[in-house]
Short mmCIF file of C-alpha atoms in Angstrom, two decimals:
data_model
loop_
_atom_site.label_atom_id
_atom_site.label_comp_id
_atom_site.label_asym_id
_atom_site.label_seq_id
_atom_site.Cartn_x
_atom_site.Cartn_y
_atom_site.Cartn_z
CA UNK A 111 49.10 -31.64 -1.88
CA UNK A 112 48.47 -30.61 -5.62
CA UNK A 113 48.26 -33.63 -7.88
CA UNK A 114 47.70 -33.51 -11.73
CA UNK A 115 44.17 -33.97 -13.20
CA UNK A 116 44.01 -37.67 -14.48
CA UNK A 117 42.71 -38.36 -18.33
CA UNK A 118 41.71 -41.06 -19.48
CA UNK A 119 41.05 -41.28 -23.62
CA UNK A 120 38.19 -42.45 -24.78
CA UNK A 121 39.93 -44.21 -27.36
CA UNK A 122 41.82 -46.56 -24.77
CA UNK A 123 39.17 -46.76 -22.83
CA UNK A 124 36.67 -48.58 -25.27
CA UNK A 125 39.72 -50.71 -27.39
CA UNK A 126 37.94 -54.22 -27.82
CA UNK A 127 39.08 -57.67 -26.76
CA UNK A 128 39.72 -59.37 -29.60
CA UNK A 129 40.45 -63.16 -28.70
CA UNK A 130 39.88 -64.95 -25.46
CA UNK A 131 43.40 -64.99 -24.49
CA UNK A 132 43.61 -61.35 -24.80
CA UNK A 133 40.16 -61.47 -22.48
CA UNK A 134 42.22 -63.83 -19.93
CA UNK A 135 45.31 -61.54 -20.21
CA UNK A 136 43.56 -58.23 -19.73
CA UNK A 137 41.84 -59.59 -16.25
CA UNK A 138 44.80 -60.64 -15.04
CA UNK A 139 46.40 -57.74 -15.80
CA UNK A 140 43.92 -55.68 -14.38
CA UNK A 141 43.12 -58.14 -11.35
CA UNK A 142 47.16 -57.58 -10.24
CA UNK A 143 46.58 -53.83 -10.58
CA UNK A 144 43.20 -53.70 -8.40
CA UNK A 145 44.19 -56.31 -5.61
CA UNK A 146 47.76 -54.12 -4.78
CA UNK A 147 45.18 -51.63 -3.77
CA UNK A 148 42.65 -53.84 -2.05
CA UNK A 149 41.60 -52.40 1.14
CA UNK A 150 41.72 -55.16 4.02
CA UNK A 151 38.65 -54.43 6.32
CA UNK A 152 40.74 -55.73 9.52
CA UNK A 153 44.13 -53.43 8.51
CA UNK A 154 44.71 -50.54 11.06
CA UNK A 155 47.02 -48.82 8.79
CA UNK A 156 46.19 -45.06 7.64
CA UNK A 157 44.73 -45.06 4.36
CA UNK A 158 46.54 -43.80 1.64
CA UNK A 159 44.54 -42.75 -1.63
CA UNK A 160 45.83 -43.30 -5.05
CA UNK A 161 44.77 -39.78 -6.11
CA UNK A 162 46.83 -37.83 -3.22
CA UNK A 163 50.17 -39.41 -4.64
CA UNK A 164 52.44 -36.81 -6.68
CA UNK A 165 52.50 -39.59 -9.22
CA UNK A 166 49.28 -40.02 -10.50
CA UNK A 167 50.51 -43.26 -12.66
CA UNK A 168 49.02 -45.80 -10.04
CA UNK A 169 45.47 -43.71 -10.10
CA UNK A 170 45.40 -43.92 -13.62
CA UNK A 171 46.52 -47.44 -14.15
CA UNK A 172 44.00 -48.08 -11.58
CA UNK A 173 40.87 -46.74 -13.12
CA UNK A 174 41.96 -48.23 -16.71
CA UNK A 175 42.13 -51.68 -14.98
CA UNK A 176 38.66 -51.02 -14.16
CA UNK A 177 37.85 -49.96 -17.64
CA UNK A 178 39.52 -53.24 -18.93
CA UNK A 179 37.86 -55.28 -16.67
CA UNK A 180 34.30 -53.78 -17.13
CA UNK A 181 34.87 -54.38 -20.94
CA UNK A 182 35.44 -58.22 -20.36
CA UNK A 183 33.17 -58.77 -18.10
CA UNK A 184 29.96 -57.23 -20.77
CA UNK A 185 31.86 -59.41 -23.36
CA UNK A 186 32.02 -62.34 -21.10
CA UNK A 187 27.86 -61.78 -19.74
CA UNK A 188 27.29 -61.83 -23.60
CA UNK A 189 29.70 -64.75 -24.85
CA UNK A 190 30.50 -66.83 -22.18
CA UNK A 191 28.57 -66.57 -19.27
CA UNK A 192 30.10 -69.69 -17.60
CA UNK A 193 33.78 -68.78 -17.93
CA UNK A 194 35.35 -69.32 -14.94
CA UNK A 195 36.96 -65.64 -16.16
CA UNK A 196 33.50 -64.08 -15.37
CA UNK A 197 33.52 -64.53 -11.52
CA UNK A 198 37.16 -63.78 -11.66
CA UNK A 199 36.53 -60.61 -13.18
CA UNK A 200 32.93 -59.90 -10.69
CA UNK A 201 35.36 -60.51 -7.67
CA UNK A 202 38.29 -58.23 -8.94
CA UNK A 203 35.30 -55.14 -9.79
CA UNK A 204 33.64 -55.64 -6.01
CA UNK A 205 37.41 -55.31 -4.89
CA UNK A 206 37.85 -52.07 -7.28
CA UNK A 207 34.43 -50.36 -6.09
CA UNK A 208 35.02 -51.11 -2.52
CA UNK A 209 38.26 -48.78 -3.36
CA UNK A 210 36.94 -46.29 -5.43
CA UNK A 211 34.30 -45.84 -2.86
CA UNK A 212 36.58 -45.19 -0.15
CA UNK A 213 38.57 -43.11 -2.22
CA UNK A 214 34.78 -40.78 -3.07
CA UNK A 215 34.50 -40.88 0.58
CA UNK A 216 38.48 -39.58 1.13
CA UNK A 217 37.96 -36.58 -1.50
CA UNK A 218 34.28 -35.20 -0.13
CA UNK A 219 36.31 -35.35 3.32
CA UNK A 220 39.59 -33.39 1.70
CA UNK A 221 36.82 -31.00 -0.63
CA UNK A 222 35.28 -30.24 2.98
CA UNK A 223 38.64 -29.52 5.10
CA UNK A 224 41.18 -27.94 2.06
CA UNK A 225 38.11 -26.66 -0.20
CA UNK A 226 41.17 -27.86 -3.31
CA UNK A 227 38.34 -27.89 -5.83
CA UNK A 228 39.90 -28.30 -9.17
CA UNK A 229 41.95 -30.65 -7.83
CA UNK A 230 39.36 -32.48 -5.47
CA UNK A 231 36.38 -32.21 -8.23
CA UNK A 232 38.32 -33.96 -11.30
CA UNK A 233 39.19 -36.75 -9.33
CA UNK A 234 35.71 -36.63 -7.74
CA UNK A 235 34.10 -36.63 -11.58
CA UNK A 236 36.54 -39.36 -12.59
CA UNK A 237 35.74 -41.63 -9.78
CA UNK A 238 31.57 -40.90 -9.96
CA UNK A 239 32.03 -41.42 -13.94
CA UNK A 240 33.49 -44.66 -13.59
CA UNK A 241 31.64 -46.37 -10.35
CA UNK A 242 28.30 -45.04 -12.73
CA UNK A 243 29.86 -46.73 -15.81
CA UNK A 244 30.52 -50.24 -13.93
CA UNK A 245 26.56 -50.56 -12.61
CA UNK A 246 27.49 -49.05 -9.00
CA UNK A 247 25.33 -45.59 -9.24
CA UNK A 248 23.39 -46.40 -6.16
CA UNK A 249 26.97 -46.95 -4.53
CA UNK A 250 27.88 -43.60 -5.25
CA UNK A 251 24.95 -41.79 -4.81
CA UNK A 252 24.65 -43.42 -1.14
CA UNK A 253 28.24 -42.10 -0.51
CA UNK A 254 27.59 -38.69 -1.58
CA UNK A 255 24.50 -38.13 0.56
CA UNK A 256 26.12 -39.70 3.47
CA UNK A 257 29.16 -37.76 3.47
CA UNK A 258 27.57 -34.34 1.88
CA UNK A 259 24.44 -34.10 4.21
CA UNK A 260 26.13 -33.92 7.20
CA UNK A 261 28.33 -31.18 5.70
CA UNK A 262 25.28 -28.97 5.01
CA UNK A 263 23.64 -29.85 8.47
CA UNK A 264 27.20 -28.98 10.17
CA UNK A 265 27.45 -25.90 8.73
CA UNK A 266 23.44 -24.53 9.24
CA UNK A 267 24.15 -25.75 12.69
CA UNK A 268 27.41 -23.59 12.88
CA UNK A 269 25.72 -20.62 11.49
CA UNK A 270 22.71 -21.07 14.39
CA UNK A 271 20.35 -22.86 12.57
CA UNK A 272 18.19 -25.27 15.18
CA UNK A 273 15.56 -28.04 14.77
CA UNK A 274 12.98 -25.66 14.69
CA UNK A 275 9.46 -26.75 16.30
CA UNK A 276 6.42 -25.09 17.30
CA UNK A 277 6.81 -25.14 20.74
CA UNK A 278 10.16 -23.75 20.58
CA UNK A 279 9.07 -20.84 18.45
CA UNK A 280 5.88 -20.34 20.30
CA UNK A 281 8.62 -20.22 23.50
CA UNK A 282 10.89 -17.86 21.69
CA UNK A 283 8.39 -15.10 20.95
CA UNK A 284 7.80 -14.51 24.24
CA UNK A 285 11.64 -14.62 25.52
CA UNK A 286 13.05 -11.19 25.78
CA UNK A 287 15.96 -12.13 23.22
CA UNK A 288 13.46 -12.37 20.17
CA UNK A 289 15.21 -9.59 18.42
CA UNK A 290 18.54 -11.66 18.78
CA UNK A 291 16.85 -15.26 17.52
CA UNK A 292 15.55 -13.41 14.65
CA UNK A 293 19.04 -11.32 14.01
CA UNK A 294 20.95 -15.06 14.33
CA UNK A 295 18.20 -16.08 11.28
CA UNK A 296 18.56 -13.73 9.23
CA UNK A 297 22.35 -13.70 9.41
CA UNK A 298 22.77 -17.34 8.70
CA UNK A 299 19.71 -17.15 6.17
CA UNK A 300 21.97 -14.93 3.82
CA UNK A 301 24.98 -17.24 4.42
CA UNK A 302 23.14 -20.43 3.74
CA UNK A 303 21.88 -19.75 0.31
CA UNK A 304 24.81 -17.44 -1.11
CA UNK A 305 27.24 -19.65 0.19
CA UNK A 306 26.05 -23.22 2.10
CA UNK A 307 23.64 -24.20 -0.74
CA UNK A 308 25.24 -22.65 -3.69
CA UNK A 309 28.34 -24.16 -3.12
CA UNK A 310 26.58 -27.70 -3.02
CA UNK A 311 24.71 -26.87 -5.73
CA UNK A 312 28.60 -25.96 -7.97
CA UNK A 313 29.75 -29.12 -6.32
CA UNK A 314 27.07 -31.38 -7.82
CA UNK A 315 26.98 -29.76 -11.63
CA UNK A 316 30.67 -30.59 -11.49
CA UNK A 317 31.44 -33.70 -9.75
CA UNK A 318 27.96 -35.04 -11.84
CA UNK A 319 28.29 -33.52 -15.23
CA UNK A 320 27.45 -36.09 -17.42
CA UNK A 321 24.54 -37.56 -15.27
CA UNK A 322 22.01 -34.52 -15.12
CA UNK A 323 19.37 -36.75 -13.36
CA UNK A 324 21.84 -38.05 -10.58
CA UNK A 325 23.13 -34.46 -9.95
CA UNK A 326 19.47 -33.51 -9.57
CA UNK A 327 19.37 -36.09 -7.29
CA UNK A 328 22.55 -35.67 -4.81
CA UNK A 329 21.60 -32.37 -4.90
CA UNK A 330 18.22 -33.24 -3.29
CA UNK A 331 19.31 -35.39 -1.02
CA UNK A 332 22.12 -33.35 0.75
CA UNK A 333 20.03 -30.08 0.78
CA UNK A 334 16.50 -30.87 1.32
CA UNK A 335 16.29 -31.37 5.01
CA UNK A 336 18.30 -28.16 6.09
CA UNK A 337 16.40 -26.24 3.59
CA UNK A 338 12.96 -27.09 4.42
CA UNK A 339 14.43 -26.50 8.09
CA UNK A 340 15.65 -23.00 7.45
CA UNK A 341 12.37 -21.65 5.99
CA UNK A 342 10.85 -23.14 9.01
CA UNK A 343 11.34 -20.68 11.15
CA UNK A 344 9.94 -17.73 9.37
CA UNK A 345 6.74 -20.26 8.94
CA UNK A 346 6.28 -20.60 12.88
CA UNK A 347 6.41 -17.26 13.55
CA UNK A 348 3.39 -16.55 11.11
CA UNK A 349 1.72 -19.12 12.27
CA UNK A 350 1.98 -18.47 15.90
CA UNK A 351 1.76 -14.47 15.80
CA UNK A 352 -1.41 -14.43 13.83
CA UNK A 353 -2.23 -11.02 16.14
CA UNK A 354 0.47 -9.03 15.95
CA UNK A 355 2.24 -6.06 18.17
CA UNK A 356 4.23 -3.50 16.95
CA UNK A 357 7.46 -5.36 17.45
CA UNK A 358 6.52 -8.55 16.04
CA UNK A 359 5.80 -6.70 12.72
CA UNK A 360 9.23 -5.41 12.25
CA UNK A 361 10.25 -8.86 12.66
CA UNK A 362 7.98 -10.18 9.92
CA UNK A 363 8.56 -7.63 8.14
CA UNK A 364 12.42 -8.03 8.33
CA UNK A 365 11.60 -11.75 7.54
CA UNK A 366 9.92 -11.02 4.26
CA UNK A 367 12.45 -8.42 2.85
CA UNK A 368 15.49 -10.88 3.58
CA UNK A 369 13.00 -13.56 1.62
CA UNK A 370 12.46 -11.34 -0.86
CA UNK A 371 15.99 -10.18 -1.46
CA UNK A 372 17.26 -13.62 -2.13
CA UNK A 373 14.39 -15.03 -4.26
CA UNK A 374 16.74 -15.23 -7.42
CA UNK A 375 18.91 -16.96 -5.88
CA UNK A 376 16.33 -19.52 -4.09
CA UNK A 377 14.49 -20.02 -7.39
CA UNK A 378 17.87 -20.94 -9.36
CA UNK A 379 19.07 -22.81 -6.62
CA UNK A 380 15.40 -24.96 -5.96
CA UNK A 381 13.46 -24.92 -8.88
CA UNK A 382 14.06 -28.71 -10.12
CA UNK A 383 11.05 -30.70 -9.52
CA UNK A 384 13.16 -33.16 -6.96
CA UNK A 385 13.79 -29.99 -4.56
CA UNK A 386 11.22 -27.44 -5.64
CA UNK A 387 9.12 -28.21 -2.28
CA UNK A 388 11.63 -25.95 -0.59
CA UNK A 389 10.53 -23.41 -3.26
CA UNK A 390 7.29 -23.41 -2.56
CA UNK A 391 7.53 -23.62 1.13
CA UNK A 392 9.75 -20.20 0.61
CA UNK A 393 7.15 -19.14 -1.54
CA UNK A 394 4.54 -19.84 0.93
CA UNK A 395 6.22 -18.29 3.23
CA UNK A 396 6.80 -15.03 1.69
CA UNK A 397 3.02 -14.92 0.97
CA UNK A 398 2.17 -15.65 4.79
CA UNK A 399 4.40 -12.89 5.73
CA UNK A 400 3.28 -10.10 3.65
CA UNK A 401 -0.19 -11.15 4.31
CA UNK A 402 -0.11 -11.00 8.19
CA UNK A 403 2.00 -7.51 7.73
CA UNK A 404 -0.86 -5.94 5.31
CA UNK A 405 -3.73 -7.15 7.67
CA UNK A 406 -1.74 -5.15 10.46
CA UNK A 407 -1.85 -2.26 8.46
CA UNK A 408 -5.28 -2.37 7.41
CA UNK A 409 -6.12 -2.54 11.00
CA UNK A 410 -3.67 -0.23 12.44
CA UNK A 411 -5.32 2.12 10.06
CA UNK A 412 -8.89 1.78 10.93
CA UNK A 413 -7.88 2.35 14.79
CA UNK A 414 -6.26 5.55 13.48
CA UNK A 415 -9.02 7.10 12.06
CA UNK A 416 -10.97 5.82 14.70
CA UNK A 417 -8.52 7.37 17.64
CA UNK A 418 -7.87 10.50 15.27
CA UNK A 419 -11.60 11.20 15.34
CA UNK A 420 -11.39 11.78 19.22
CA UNK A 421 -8.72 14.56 18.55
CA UNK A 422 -5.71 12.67 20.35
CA UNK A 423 -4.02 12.18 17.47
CA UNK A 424 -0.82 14.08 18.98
CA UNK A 425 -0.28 11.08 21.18
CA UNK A 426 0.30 8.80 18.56
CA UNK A 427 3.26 10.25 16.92
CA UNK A 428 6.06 9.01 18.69
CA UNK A 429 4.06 5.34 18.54
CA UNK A 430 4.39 5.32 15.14
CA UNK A 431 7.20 7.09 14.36
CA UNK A 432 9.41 4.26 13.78
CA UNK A 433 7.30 1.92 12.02
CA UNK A 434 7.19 4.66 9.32
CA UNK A 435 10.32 5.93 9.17
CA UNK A 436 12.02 2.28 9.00
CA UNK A 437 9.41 0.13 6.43
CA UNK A 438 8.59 2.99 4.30
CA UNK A 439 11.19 2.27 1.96
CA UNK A 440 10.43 -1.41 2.85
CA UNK A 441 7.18 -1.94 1.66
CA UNK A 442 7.42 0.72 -1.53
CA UNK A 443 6.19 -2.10 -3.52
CA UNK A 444 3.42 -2.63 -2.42
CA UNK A 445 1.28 0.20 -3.20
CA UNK A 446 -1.72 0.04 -0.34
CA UNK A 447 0.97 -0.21 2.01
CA UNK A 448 2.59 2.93 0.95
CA UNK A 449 -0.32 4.74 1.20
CA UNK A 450 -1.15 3.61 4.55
CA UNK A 451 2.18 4.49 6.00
CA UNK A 452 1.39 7.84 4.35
CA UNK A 453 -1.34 8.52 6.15
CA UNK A 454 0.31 7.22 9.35
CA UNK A 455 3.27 9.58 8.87
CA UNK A 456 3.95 11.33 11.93
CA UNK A 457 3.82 14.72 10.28
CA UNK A 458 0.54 14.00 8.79
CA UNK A 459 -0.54 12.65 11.98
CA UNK A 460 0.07 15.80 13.55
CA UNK A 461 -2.08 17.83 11.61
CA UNK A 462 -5.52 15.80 12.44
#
């Protein structure tokens, strides 16, 4: 249901209390406001947000009661810290966050199901702006991961993405159905950082704006563990094929070129200090990769010469064939690579 962006003016927001029975008015104001939407913990009723109404009066009477109150309550800390006012005004806020945290939960859920993102993200902003404000940033932040993280590890899961371990990998390698493990990887691999991640990553720099550390930080903690995950699995496989065949260097090969494609996009998207661990283990494993495939080479081209020497070079044409017909344009940037595949071309092969 489309619902109009709620503003708030700064001016409003931040008009003093002048007198103590403006302070006593303005919590009781706000304290009627907040308690018609207090949630009751033992209600069964379906919860209905404030920001999903077409009227978006009572969401912004709402959040400027909590505005007002936050105001007296820093004047009252500072004044009067043993007006009976003060715990008045401490019980109304608990009562306001417990809302405004349900109603961060409500959105996330609505963001995740309807993707309505201008109209989902103001609200979300509004609501992370003013929990932040009122001293309840490790509320929020709490709320976020919870509800975020298992969005990201839903949808890696849904594109294919396991718990990846060595024993599984190890297991894998030698399963006839390889090519299709590795196919499933690289599919979701692409989808994952041009979409899974990126869209987190849009979702944060909005919803967090003004808070560039706590954006850093939700970021983190609803991306990290899927995305150290993902680049698992390209890790095991190095690790575990240290001696390769022919077939297990397309894979690696494969591996490093979808790596390699997306690096831009991995570097923007991981390069903050907080998350940069899944740069480096991307980095690593891009490093891994094209080692273990040069080291093939190397030796594939030793046992070459070696075989070519015997004059039964003939035979190896068809052997090879593929390997340089498909990675030639491959590993072009590498420049020892290109000339070994030169040398192993099957028409120069044929000539020895």
């Amino acid at each position: 249901m489309a619902i109009t962006t709620i503003t708030i003016t700064s001016t409003t927001m931040s008009s003093p209390c002048s007198s103590d029975s403006m302070m006593e008015d303005n919590i009781q104001r706000a304290e009627k406001i907040i308690h018609k939407w207090k949630i009751d913990s033992d209600s069964h009723s379906t919860f209905v947000s404030i920001f999903h109404k077409n009227n978006t009066t009572e969401a912004t009477l709402f959040l400027y009661s909590v505005s007002t109150l936050q105001r007296a309550m820093h004047f009252l800390s500072s004044n009067d810290k043993k007006s009976s006012n003060l715990s008045i005004a401490q019980r109304s806020m608990q009562i306001a966050m417990k809302r405004l945290e349900k109603e961060f939960h409500q959105l996330l859920l609505d963001y995740i199901h309807h993707r309505q993102h201008l109209i989902s993200i103001s609200n979300l902003r509004l609501i992370a702006e003013t929990m932040i404000h009122c001293g309840y940033a490790k509320e929020c932040i709490s709320i976020y991961k919870i509800t975020r993280k298992s969005t990201i590890d839903e949808a890696l899961s849904h594109l294919g993405i396991q718990q990846y371990k060595h024993s599984h990998i190890k297991k894998m390698i030698t399963a006839p159905d390889l090519q299709n493990h590795v196919k499933i990887w690289l599919n979701a691999f692409q989808i994952a950082i041009k979409t899974v991640f990126r869209e987190e990553k849009f979702l944060c720099d909005h919803v967090f704006s003004s808070y560039p550390a706590i954006r850093n930080l939700c970021f983190t903690n609803s991306t990290k563990e899927g995305a150290l995950n993902l680049f698992t699995f390209p890790d095991l496989i190095v690790a575990i094929c240290k001696r390769l065949k022919s077939d297990m260097l397309f894979v690696k090969m494969d591996l490093h070129n979808s790596i390699s494609d997306q690096w831009p996009e991995i570097d923007s998207l991981f390069s903050h200090e907080s998350i940069s661990s899944v740069k480096l283990q991307a980095e690593s494993c891009l490093h891994k990769l094209g080692d273990s495939v040069r080291t093939f080479l190397t030796e594939l081209d030793e046992q070459m010469r070696g075989k070519m020497k015997k004059s039964i070079a003939n035979n190896l044409v068809p052997e090879y064939e593929e390997l340089y017909v498909k990675h030639l344009v491959m590993l072009s940037e590498d420049e020892r690579c290109v000339k070994m595949l030169m040398r192993l071309s099957p028409e120069k092969t044929a000539k020895y």
